[in-house]
Amino acid sequence: MTGTGEPSRPVTPRPAEPGPPVPGPAAPRTVPPRPDPPRTSPAPPRAAPPPPRNTEPRPAPRRPATVRPLPIAVDTMGGDHAPEEIIAGAVAAVREHGVRLVLVGRATRIRRELDLHGVLGTIPIVHADEALDMGEGALASWRKPRSSIAIACHLIKQGRASALVSAGSTAGVVATSRLRLKGQQGVMRPAIAVALPTRPRPTILLDAGATADVKPEGLVQFAALGTAYAQILLGVDRPSVGLLNIGTEPGKGNKLTKRAHELLATGSHGIEFAGNVEGHDLLGGRVDVIVADGFTGNIALKTVEGTVATAFTEIRDAMTSTPAARMGALLQRRRLQDLRDRLDPDTYGGGVLLGLNGTVVIAHGASRARAITSACDLAHRLAAGRIVERIREQVAATRTSRFGRWTHGERDGDRPAERPADRPGEKVPEIPSPAGDTVPDRKEPPAAP
């Protein structure tokens, strides 16, 4: 202190008590550099940011050609009950199944029937001057080049129709179709395939009468045709194939079936061969496809049809013989109706002529409207399933050095060009819908009705 004369001591300041820190200027933040990844394990690339969402409407996906095939050409002048029942069945196919059709025949009669059904002007008509009678054979295809069947085949060749449905003479339909459409490349002879009412699914029988005399290699091709047909109709990827014979042993049969068995048993054709089958296996459902020559197959088919008709007659007589039997039939009427529908040939639509450059469905000559409706629906499903291309692929897989070298068109020097309907991704001209319902033939316009 200065007042006492003592020397002053230095005052040591007391340390300040801890308090809240006073904020000061922030020091710059130093980020250590990232070490480079080792060369042995490169860092995965960063995911690219999602692209900006496009608000424009996306184009609709292209539908395959199997979704909506070309119209089905219906021969209205063929059959015992033409044209009334044929047109009635065609109208029912349009209403019930949505099948697109074009009616071929005499335009005046077709218009009259369509007017009775109240659909005049909604279904296209192609006029045809002539018609094949039920009693005419194969030569009628040469004598009547302007028949309704010939005009329908002409529409298929032009790409204006995808299939033909006819209840006319089988010989006339086969001969005209072979003349106009020609056989597919590699196919030696066409075959008629029919569906037999077996369980759990139908059995395909071919040939049912198109080619009576064939070679063993022809039976192998019939197996290929039946395989492609069963894949579409039955939905089976690898349908089993049986050879109709007089015994199941490989050594049974004549020279034709023995040699055909040897070719099919090699397993080099992509065919699921199950061996020989006998006549009692036709309705047993043992295999998916039964192969035979046209002579044998037609007899087998007519035998099955006659047997089923006789059995139904006997059942009906037994069910109506006594009051108790009638009461039992009344209680089982639904099951009997289901059995009748399953065994009725009209349910299956008819036979299909396979091996041509077009789909041809041949209905029974005595077909009524219900059978024609089933035939139109069958033709629509086969066209949608591209049966022509499926057969072409299956036949190409079965070709060997012993057959399949020439085609019908190559031998005649008139090999048909590939139709636009068989080329995927190519637009096919459709039948227009003019003010009038009659669509004229493009190359050869028919005479006025």
Short mmCIF file of C-alpha atoms in Angstrom, two decimals:
data_model
loop_
_atom_site.label_atom_id
_atom_site.label_comp_id
_atom_site.label_asym_id
_atom_site.label_seq_id
_atom_site.Cartn_x
_atom_site.Cartn_y
_atom_site.Cartn_z
CA MET A 1 0.00 0.00 0.00
CA THR A 2 1.28 3.48 -0.62
CA GLY A 3 0.11 4.86 2.70
CA THR A 4 2.29 2.58 4.94
CA GLY A 5 5.54 2.91 3.08
CA GLU A 6 5.67 -0.80 2.44
CA PRO A 7 6.52 -1.90 -0.96
CA SER A 8 3.53 -2.94 -2.96
CA ARG A 9 3.13 -6.61 -3.79
CA PRO A 10 2.13 -7.63 -7.18
CA VAL A 11 -1.51 -8.68 -7.20
CA THR A 12 -2.02 -11.98 -8.73
CA PRO A 13 -5.41 -12.19 -10.44
CA ARG A 14 -7.64 -15.02 -9.30
CA PRO A 15 -8.59 -17.46 -11.98
CA ALA A 16 -12.07 -16.87 -13.31
CA GLU A 17 -14.75 -19.36 -12.39
CA PRO A 18 -15.86 -21.61 -15.18
CA GLY A 19 -18.88 -20.24 -17.01
CA PRO A 20 -20.54 -20.62 -20.32
CA PRO A 21 -18.08 -20.49 -23.21
CA VAL A 22 -18.03 -17.34 -25.15
CA PRO A 23 -18.58 -17.98 -28.80
CA GLY A 24 -15.80 -16.93 -30.98
CA PRO A 25 -14.95 -17.08 -34.61
CA ALA A 26 -15.28 -20.66 -35.94
CA ALA A 27 -12.09 -22.25 -37.02
CA PRO A 28 -11.94 -23.49 -40.56
CA ARG A 29 -12.90 -27.18 -40.78
CA THR A 30 -10.33 -29.39 -42.34
CA VAL A 31 -11.54 -32.61 -43.97
CA PRO A 32 -8.87 -35.26 -44.27
CA PRO A 33 -8.51 -36.53 -47.79
CA ARG A 34 -10.06 -39.91 -48.55
CA PRO A 35 -7.59 -42.66 -49.16
CA ASP A 36 -7.60 -44.03 -52.64
CA PRO A 37 -9.23 -47.46 -52.83
CA PRO A 38 -6.92 -50.34 -53.51
CA ARG A 39 -6.43 -51.26 -57.10
CA THR A 40 -7.37 -54.87 -56.46
CA SER A 41 -10.95 -54.03 -55.44
CA PRO A 42 -12.23 -51.02 -57.38
CA ALA A 43 -15.09 -49.12 -55.81
CA PRO A 44 -18.47 -49.85 -57.30
CA PRO A 45 -19.81 -47.09 -59.53
CA ARG A 46 -22.38 -44.81 -58.06
CA ALA A 47 -25.97 -45.44 -59.11
CA ALA A 48 -27.16 -42.91 -61.61
CA PRO A 49 -30.00 -40.72 -60.40
CA PRO A 50 -33.38 -41.79 -61.74
CA PRO A 51 -34.34 -40.05 -64.97
CA PRO A 52 -37.05 -37.44 -64.77
CA ARG A 53 -40.50 -38.91 -65.05
CA ASN A 54 -41.93 -38.64 -68.51
CA THR A 55 -45.37 -37.17 -68.45
CA GLU A 56 -46.10 -38.08 -72.07
CA PRO A 57 -48.45 -41.04 -72.58
CA ARG A 58 -46.64 -44.32 -73.23
CA PRO A 59 -47.37 -45.97 -76.55
CA ALA A 60 -49.58 -49.02 -76.32
CA PRO A 61 -47.69 -52.32 -76.69
CA ARG A 62 -48.02 -54.01 -80.04
CA ARG A 63 -50.37 -56.90 -79.91
CA PRO A 64 -49.19 -60.11 -81.49
CA ALA A 65 -50.88 -61.28 -84.66
CA THR A 66 -52.44 -64.17 -82.76
CA VAL A 67 -54.77 -61.90 -80.77
CA ARG A 68 -57.04 -60.81 -83.60
CA PRO A 69 -56.76 -62.95 -86.72
CA LEU A 70 -58.22 -62.10 -90.08
CA PRO A 71 -61.89 -62.90 -90.76
CA ILE A 72 -63.04 -66.47 -91.32
CA ALA A 73 -64.45 -67.16 -94.80
CA VAL A 74 -67.66 -69.21 -94.50
CA ASP A 75 -68.96 -71.16 -97.49
CA THR A 76 -72.71 -70.55 -97.20
CA MET A 77 -73.65 -72.74 -100.18
CA GLY A 78 -72.19 -76.06 -98.99
CA GLY A 79 -74.15 -78.58 -96.94
CA ASP A 80 -77.48 -80.36 -96.91
CA HIS A 81 -79.17 -77.45 -95.11
CA ALA A 82 -77.48 -74.54 -96.88
CA PRO A 83 -77.74 -71.62 -96.76
CA GLU A 84 -80.27 -71.23 -93.92
CA GLU A 85 -78.52 -73.32 -91.27
CA ILE A 86 -75.05 -72.19 -92.36
CA ILE A 87 -75.89 -68.51 -92.02
CA ALA A 88 -77.73 -69.08 -88.73
CA GLY A 89 -74.64 -70.77 -87.30
CA ALA A 90 -72.39 -68.00 -88.60
CA VAL A 91 -74.55 -65.32 -86.98
CA ALA A 92 -74.46 -67.25 -83.69
CA ALA A 93 -70.65 -67.42 -83.90
CA VAL A 94 -70.47 -63.64 -84.25
CA ARG A 95 -72.86 -63.04 -81.35
CA GLU A 96 -71.61 -65.70 -78.92
CA HIS A 97 -67.86 -65.87 -79.65
CA GLY A 98 -67.12 -62.53 -81.31
CA VAL A 99 -65.68 -64.21 -84.41
CA ARG A 100 -65.11 -61.99 -87.43
CA LEU A 101 -66.60 -63.57 -90.55
CA VAL A 102 -67.06 -62.97 -94.24
CA LEU A 103 -69.88 -64.89 -95.94
CA VAL A 104 -69.21 -66.30 -99.41
CA GLY A 105 -72.07 -67.32 -101.69
CA ARG A 106 -75.01 -65.89 -103.59
CA ALA A 107 -75.39 -62.38 -102.24
CA THR A 108 -79.17 -62.14 -102.67
CA ARG A 109 -79.89 -65.24 -100.60
CA ILE A 110 -77.33 -64.26 -97.95
CA ARG A 111 -78.91 -60.82 -97.56
CA ARG A 112 -82.34 -62.37 -97.19
CA GLU A 113 -81.19 -64.64 -94.37
CA LEU A 114 -79.22 -61.90 -92.62
CA ASP A 115 -82.30 -59.69 -92.72
CA LEU A 116 -84.28 -62.41 -90.94
CA HIS A 117 -81.67 -62.46 -88.15
CA GLY A 118 -81.57 -58.67 -87.92
CA VAL A 119 -77.87 -58.31 -88.82
CA LEU A 120 -78.13 -57.13 -92.40
CA GLY A 121 -75.18 -54.88 -93.25
CA THR A 122 -73.01 -55.92 -90.29
CA ILE A 123 -71.32 -59.01 -91.82
CA PRO A 124 -69.37 -58.61 -95.10
CA ILE A 125 -70.47 -60.63 -98.12
CA VAL A 126 -68.42 -61.85 -101.08
CA HIS A 127 -70.54 -62.96 -104.01
CA ALA A 128 -69.90 -66.32 -105.70
CA ASP A 129 -71.66 -67.40 -108.88
CA GLU A 130 -71.42 -71.16 -108.43
CA ALA A 131 -71.63 -73.78 -105.69
CA LEU A 132 -70.43 -77.36 -105.41
CA ASP A 133 -73.25 -79.88 -105.02
CA MET A 134 -73.01 -82.50 -102.29
CA GLY A 135 -72.81 -85.29 -104.87
CA GLU A 136 -69.93 -83.78 -106.82
CA GLY A 137 -66.43 -85.14 -106.39
CA ALA A 138 -62.90 -83.87 -106.83
CA LEU A 139 -63.30 -82.96 -110.51
CA ALA A 140 -65.84 -80.29 -109.61
CA SER A 141 -62.96 -78.05 -108.52
CA TRP A 142 -61.90 -77.85 -112.19
CA ARG A 143 -65.40 -77.60 -113.65
CA LYS A 144 -66.49 -74.78 -111.32
CA PRO A 145 -63.59 -72.35 -110.83
CA ARG A 146 -65.98 -69.65 -109.53
CA SER A 147 -67.52 -71.77 -106.80
CA SER A 148 -67.95 -70.43 -103.28
CA ILE A 149 -65.15 -72.69 -101.99
CA ALA A 150 -62.76 -71.47 -104.70
CA ILE A 151 -63.58 -67.82 -103.92
CA ALA A 152 -63.00 -68.45 -100.20
CA CYS A 153 -59.60 -69.99 -100.93
CA HIS A 154 -58.83 -67.00 -103.13
CA LEU A 155 -59.51 -64.69 -100.17
CA ILE A 156 -57.04 -66.68 -98.06
CA LYS A 157 -54.36 -66.41 -100.73
CA GLN A 158 -54.89 -62.65 -100.95
CA GLY A 159 -54.49 -62.26 -97.19
CA ARG A 160 -58.10 -61.12 -96.71
CA ALA A 161 -59.18 -64.20 -94.73
CA SER A 162 -57.39 -66.52 -92.32
CA ALA A 163 -59.39 -69.74 -92.65
CA LEU A 164 -62.20 -71.47 -94.53
CA VAL A 165 -65.26 -73.18 -93.05
CA SER A 166 -67.36 -75.36 -95.32
CA ALA A 167 -69.94 -78.11 -94.92
CA GLY A 168 -69.81 -79.05 -98.59
CA SER A 169 -68.65 -82.25 -100.21
CA THR A 170 -65.48 -83.47 -98.52
CA ALA A 171 -63.92 -84.55 -101.81
CA GLY A 172 -64.74 -81.20 -103.40
CA VAL A 173 -63.42 -79.18 -100.45
CA VAL A 174 -60.17 -81.18 -100.29
CA ALA A 175 -59.57 -81.03 -104.04
CA THR A 176 -60.35 -77.31 -104.34
CA SER A 177 -58.27 -76.41 -101.28
CA ARG A 178 -55.28 -78.38 -102.53
CA LEU A 179 -55.58 -76.79 -105.96
CA ARG A 180 -55.96 -73.22 -104.72
CA LEU A 181 -53.89 -73.09 -101.53
CA LYS A 182 -51.16 -75.62 -102.40
CA GLY A 183 -49.30 -77.75 -99.91
CA GLN A 184 -46.83 -76.35 -97.41
CA GLN A 185 -43.15 -76.72 -98.08
CA GLY A 186 -42.00 -80.17 -97.03
CA VAL A 187 -45.50 -81.63 -96.65
CA MET A 188 -45.99 -84.66 -98.86
CA ARG A 189 -49.75 -85.12 -98.41
CA PRO A 190 -52.39 -83.26 -96.37
CA ALA A 191 -54.40 -84.96 -93.65
CA ILE A 192 -57.81 -84.46 -92.03
CA ALA A 193 -57.67 -84.31 -88.24
CA VAL A 194 -60.77 -84.94 -86.11
CA ALA A 195 -61.31 -84.86 -82.35
CA LEU A 196 -62.59 -87.99 -80.61
CA PRO A 197 -64.64 -87.58 -77.39
CA THR A 198 -62.27 -89.11 -74.87
CA ARG A 199 -61.40 -88.27 -71.26
CA PRO A 200 -59.80 -86.29 -69.71
CA ARG A 201 -59.33 -84.42 -73.00
CA PRO A 202 -60.13 -85.20 -76.65
CA THR A 203 -57.93 -87.43 -78.77
CA ILE A 204 -56.83 -86.31 -82.26
CA LEU A 205 -57.25 -88.88 -85.06
CA LEU A 206 -55.63 -88.33 -88.46
CA ASP A 207 -55.83 -89.00 -91.33
CA ALA A 208 -59.61 -89.30 -91.48
CA GLY A 209 -59.89 -89.60 -95.25
CA ALA A 210 -57.80 -87.04 -97.15
CA THR A 211 -55.07 -89.43 -98.37
CA ALA A 212 -55.93 -93.12 -98.66
CA ASP A 213 -52.51 -94.38 -99.81
CA VAL A 214 -49.41 -93.05 -98.05
CA LYS A 215 -45.82 -94.09 -97.48
CA PRO A 216 -44.23 -94.74 -94.08
CA GLU A 217 -42.60 -91.32 -94.23
CA GLY A 218 -46.06 -89.86 -94.79
CA LEU A 219 -47.28 -91.37 -91.52
CA VAL A 220 -44.35 -89.71 -89.77
CA GLN A 221 -45.45 -86.39 -91.22
CA PHE A 222 -49.02 -87.09 -90.09
CA ALA A 223 -47.60 -87.46 -86.59
CA ALA A 224 -45.93 -84.05 -86.97
CA LEU A 225 -49.19 -82.47 -88.21
CA GLY A 226 -51.13 -84.01 -85.35
CA THR A 227 -48.55 -82.83 -82.83
CA ALA A 228 -48.84 -79.21 -83.99
CA TYR A 229 -52.64 -79.45 -84.02
CA ALA A 230 -52.81 -80.94 -80.51
CA GLN A 231 -50.51 -78.24 -79.15
CA ILE A 232 -53.06 -75.58 -80.12
CA LEU A 233 -56.33 -77.46 -79.59
CA LEU A 234 -55.39 -79.33 -76.40
CA GLY A 235 -52.75 -76.97 -75.02
CA VAL A 236 -50.20 -79.78 -74.53
CA ASP A 237 -46.52 -78.97 -75.10
CA ARG A 238 -45.46 -82.52 -76.00
CA PRO A 239 -48.52 -84.57 -76.96
CA SER A 240 -48.09 -88.34 -77.08
CA VAL A 241 -48.53 -90.03 -80.47
CA GLY A 242 -49.74 -93.56 -81.14
CA LEU A 243 -49.78 -95.56 -84.38
CA LEU A 244 -53.06 -97.35 -85.12
CA ASN A 245 -52.28 -101.02 -85.65
CA ILE A 246 -53.65 -104.53 -85.10
CA GLY A 247 -51.46 -105.06 -82.04
CA THR A 248 -49.31 -103.19 -79.58
CA GLU A 249 -46.16 -105.22 -80.32
CA PRO A 250 -43.62 -103.48 -82.60
CA GLY A 251 -43.57 -106.42 -85.01
CA LYS A 252 -47.33 -106.39 -85.68
CA GLY A 253 -49.00 -104.94 -88.78
CA ASN A 254 -48.32 -104.73 -92.48
CA LYS A 255 -45.26 -103.34 -94.21
CA LEU A 256 -46.56 -99.78 -93.95
CA THR A 257 -47.10 -99.78 -90.19
CA LYS A 258 -43.94 -101.77 -89.45
CA ARG A 259 -41.74 -99.32 -91.32
CA ALA A 260 -43.59 -96.33 -89.86
CA HIS A 261 -43.05 -97.76 -86.37
CA GLU A 262 -39.33 -98.05 -87.04
CA LEU A 263 -39.12 -94.42 -88.17
CA LEU A 264 -41.15 -93.09 -85.26
CA ALA A 265 -39.34 -95.20 -82.66
CA THR A 266 -35.97 -93.66 -83.52
CA GLY A 267 -36.94 -90.55 -81.56
CA SER A 268 -35.07 -88.26 -83.96
CA HIS A 269 -38.14 -86.35 -85.15
CA GLY A 270 -39.08 -84.48 -82.00
CA ILE A 271 -42.26 -86.57 -81.64
CA GLU A 272 -43.34 -88.16 -78.35
CA PHE A 273 -44.02 -91.62 -79.79
CA ALA A 274 -45.90 -93.96 -77.43
CA GLY A 275 -45.96 -97.06 -79.67
CA ASN A 276 -48.82 -98.90 -81.35
CA VAL A 277 -52.45 -98.56 -80.28
CA GLU A 278 -55.38 -100.81 -81.19
CA GLY A 279 -58.95 -100.11 -82.20
CA HIS A 280 -60.30 -100.35 -78.66
CA ASP A 281 -57.93 -97.52 -77.65
CA LEU A 282 -59.66 -94.97 -79.89
CA LEU A 283 -61.97 -93.85 -77.07
CA GLY A 284 -59.71 -94.87 -74.20
CA GLY A 285 -57.69 -91.65 -74.03
CA ARG A 286 -54.40 -93.54 -73.95
CA VAL A 287 -52.57 -91.07 -76.22
CA ASP A 288 -53.20 -87.54 -77.45
CA VAL A 289 -52.76 -88.23 -81.19
CA ILE A 290 -53.55 -91.39 -83.18
CA VAL A 291 -51.98 -91.68 -86.64
CA ALA A 292 -53.30 -93.84 -89.48
CA ASP A 293 -53.56 -93.74 -93.26
CA GLY A 294 -56.67 -92.13 -94.72
CA PHE A 295 -58.35 -95.43 -95.59
CA THR A 296 -57.96 -96.94 -92.12
CA GLY A 297 -58.63 -93.69 -90.30
CA ASN A 298 -61.89 -93.03 -92.15
CA ILE A 299 -63.19 -96.50 -91.38
CA ALA A 300 -62.22 -96.11 -87.72
CA LEU A 301 -63.96 -92.72 -87.52
CA LYS A 302 -67.19 -93.98 -89.11
CA THR A 303 -67.14 -97.01 -86.81
CA VAL A 304 -66.86 -94.79 -83.73
CA GLU A 305 -69.66 -92.50 -84.94
CA GLY A 306 -71.94 -95.45 -85.66
CA THR A 307 -71.18 -97.06 -82.32
CA VAL A 308 -71.91 -93.86 -80.39
CA ALA A 309 -75.18 -93.29 -82.27
CA THR A 310 -76.31 -96.87 -81.64
CA ALA A 311 -75.41 -96.67 -77.95
CA PHE A 312 -77.42 -93.46 -77.54
CA THR A 313 -80.41 -95.02 -79.25
CA GLU A 314 -80.29 -97.99 -76.89
CA ILE A 315 -79.89 -95.72 -73.85
CA ARG A 316 -82.85 -93.58 -74.90
CA ASP A 317 -85.04 -96.66 -75.41
CA ALA A 318 -84.02 -98.05 -72.02
CA MET A 319 -84.67 -94.73 -70.27
CA THR A 320 -88.20 -94.44 -71.68
CA SER A 321 -89.31 -98.07 -71.50
CA THR A 322 -91.04 -97.92 -68.07
CA PRO A 323 -92.35 -95.18 -65.76
CA ALA A 324 -89.60 -95.95 -63.25
CA ALA A 325 -86.96 -95.63 -65.97
CA ARG A 326 -88.41 -92.30 -67.07
CA MET A 327 -88.31 -91.06 -63.48
CA GLY A 328 -84.67 -92.09 -63.21
CA ALA A 329 -83.87 -90.33 -66.49
CA LEU A 330 -85.56 -87.20 -65.18
CA LEU A 331 -83.35 -87.24 -62.09
CA GLN A 332 -80.22 -87.72 -64.21
CA ARG A 333 -81.18 -85.38 -67.04
CA ARG A 334 -78.29 -82.97 -66.46
CA ARG A 335 -75.67 -85.73 -66.46
CA LEU A 336 -77.22 -87.26 -69.57
CA GLN A 337 -77.20 -83.87 -71.29
CA ASP A 338 -73.51 -83.43 -70.47
CA LEU A 339 -72.78 -86.88 -71.87
CA ARG A 340 -74.72 -86.10 -75.02
CA ASP A 341 -72.87 -82.83 -75.54
CA ARG A 342 -69.50 -84.52 -75.05
CA LEU A 343 -70.27 -87.30 -77.54
CA ASP A 344 -72.04 -85.09 -80.07
CA PRO A 345 -69.85 -84.43 -83.16
CA ASP A 346 -71.39 -80.96 -83.51
CA THR A 347 -69.56 -79.91 -80.34
CA TYR A 348 -66.15 -80.26 -82.01
CA GLY A 349 -66.92 -78.41 -85.26
CA GLY A 350 -65.64 -80.98 -87.76
CA GLY A 351 -62.34 -82.02 -89.25
CA VAL A 352 -59.38 -79.78 -90.07
CA LEU A 353 -57.41 -80.19 -93.30
CA LEU A 354 -53.78 -79.81 -92.24
CA GLY A 355 -50.70 -79.30 -94.39
CA LEU A 356 -51.88 -76.50 -96.73
CA ASN A 357 -51.00 -72.81 -96.89
CA GLY A 358 -54.19 -71.98 -95.07
CA THR A 359 -56.59 -73.36 -92.46
CA VAL A 360 -59.57 -75.35 -93.75
CA VAL A 361 -62.30 -76.67 -91.42
CA ILE A 362 -64.64 -79.25 -93.00
CA ALA A 363 -67.94 -79.64 -91.19
CA HIS A 364 -70.30 -82.59 -91.65
CA GLY A 365 -72.58 -82.38 -94.66
CA ALA A 366 -75.68 -82.64 -92.45
CA SER A 367 -74.47 -79.93 -90.05
CA ARG A 368 -77.00 -77.68 -88.41
CA ALA A 369 -76.45 -74.19 -87.00
CA ARG A 370 -74.81 -75.45 -83.80
CA ALA A 371 -72.17 -77.39 -85.72
CA ILE A 372 -71.36 -74.39 -87.92
CA THR A 373 -70.98 -72.21 -84.84
CA SER A 374 -68.49 -74.69 -83.38
CA ALA A 375 -66.65 -74.89 -86.71
CA CYS A 376 -66.29 -71.10 -86.91
CA ASP A 377 -65.01 -70.96 -83.33
CA LEU A 378 -62.52 -73.78 -84.06
CA ALA A 379 -61.24 -72.00 -87.18
CA HIS A 380 -60.85 -68.79 -85.18
CA ARG A 381 -58.81 -70.52 -82.47
CA LEU A 382 -56.55 -72.23 -85.00
CA ALA A 383 -55.96 -69.00 -86.89
CA ALA A 384 -55.22 -67.18 -83.64
CA GLY A 385 -52.77 -69.93 -82.69
CA ARG A 386 -51.00 -69.61 -86.08
CA ILE A 387 -51.48 -73.25 -86.96
CA VAL A 388 -49.86 -72.81 -90.39
CA GLU A 389 -46.59 -71.59 -88.90
CA ARG A 390 -46.70 -74.20 -86.14
CA ILE A 391 -47.02 -76.97 -88.73
CA ARG A 392 -44.20 -75.49 -90.78
CA GLU A 393 -41.88 -75.60 -87.77
CA GLN A 394 -42.91 -79.11 -86.77
CA VAL A 395 -42.51 -80.50 -90.28
CA ALA A 396 -39.09 -78.88 -90.61
CA ALA A 397 -38.03 -80.73 -87.45
CA THR A 398 -39.12 -84.08 -88.88
CA ARG A 399 -37.49 -83.75 -92.27
CA THR A 400 -34.81 -86.32 -93.06
CA SER A 401 -32.85 -87.27 -96.14
CA ARG A 402 -35.55 -89.76 -97.11
CA PHE A 403 -38.48 -87.36 -97.47
CA GLY A 404 -39.40 -83.72 -97.45
CA ARG A 405 -37.08 -82.74 -100.32
CA TRP A 406 -39.73 -81.32 -102.61
CA THR A 407 -42.94 -79.49 -102.11
CA HIS A 408 -46.10 -79.48 -104.16
CA GLY A 409 -45.36 -76.06 -105.55
CA GLU A 410 -41.71 -76.90 -106.41
CA ARG A 411 -42.72 -79.97 -108.40
CA ASP A 412 -45.31 -78.02 -110.35
CA GLY A 413 -43.04 -75.05 -110.87
CA ASP A 414 -45.50 -72.76 -109.10
CA ARG A 415 -44.35 -72.48 -105.56
CA PRO A 416 -46.64 -70.02 -103.75
CA ALA A 417 -45.09 -67.01 -102.13
CA GLU A 418 -45.37 -66.50 -98.42
CA ARG A 419 -48.69 -64.89 -97.59
CA PRO A 420 -48.67 -61.59 -95.73
CA ALA A 421 -50.73 -63.18 -92.94
CA ASP A 422 -47.82 -65.51 -92.16
CA ARG A 423 -45.26 -62.73 -91.68
CA PRO A 424 -45.17 -61.39 -88.11
CA GLY A 425 -45.09 -57.65 -87.76
CA GLU A 426 -46.45 -56.90 -91.21
CA LYS A 427 -49.75 -55.15 -91.81
CA VAL A 428 -52.33 -57.21 -93.62
CA PRO A 429 -55.13 -55.57 -95.60
CA GLU A 430 -58.45 -56.18 -93.89
CA ILE A 431 -61.84 -56.49 -95.48
CA PRO A 432 -63.32 -52.99 -95.55
CA SER A 433 -66.77 -52.04 -94.31
CA PRO A 434 -68.27 -50.08 -97.19
CA ALA A 435 -71.72 -48.61 -97.34
CA GLY A 436 -72.90 -51.79 -99.01
CA ASP A 437 -72.29 -55.15 -97.42
CA THR A 438 -70.97 -56.85 -100.56
CA VAL A 439 -67.19 -56.85 -100.95
CA PRO A 440 -66.12 -57.54 -104.54
CA ASP A 441 -63.35 -59.96 -105.34
CA ARG A 442 -60.23 -57.96 -106.20
CA LYS A 443 -58.66 -59.87 -109.06
CA GLU A 444 -61.70 -61.55 -110.57
CA PRO A 445 -64.84 -59.53 -109.84
CA PRO A 446 -67.90 -61.77 -109.91
CA ALA A 447 -70.95 -61.06 -111.91
CA ALA A 448 -73.71 -58.97 -110.39
CA PRO A 449 -76.26 -61.01 -108.44
#
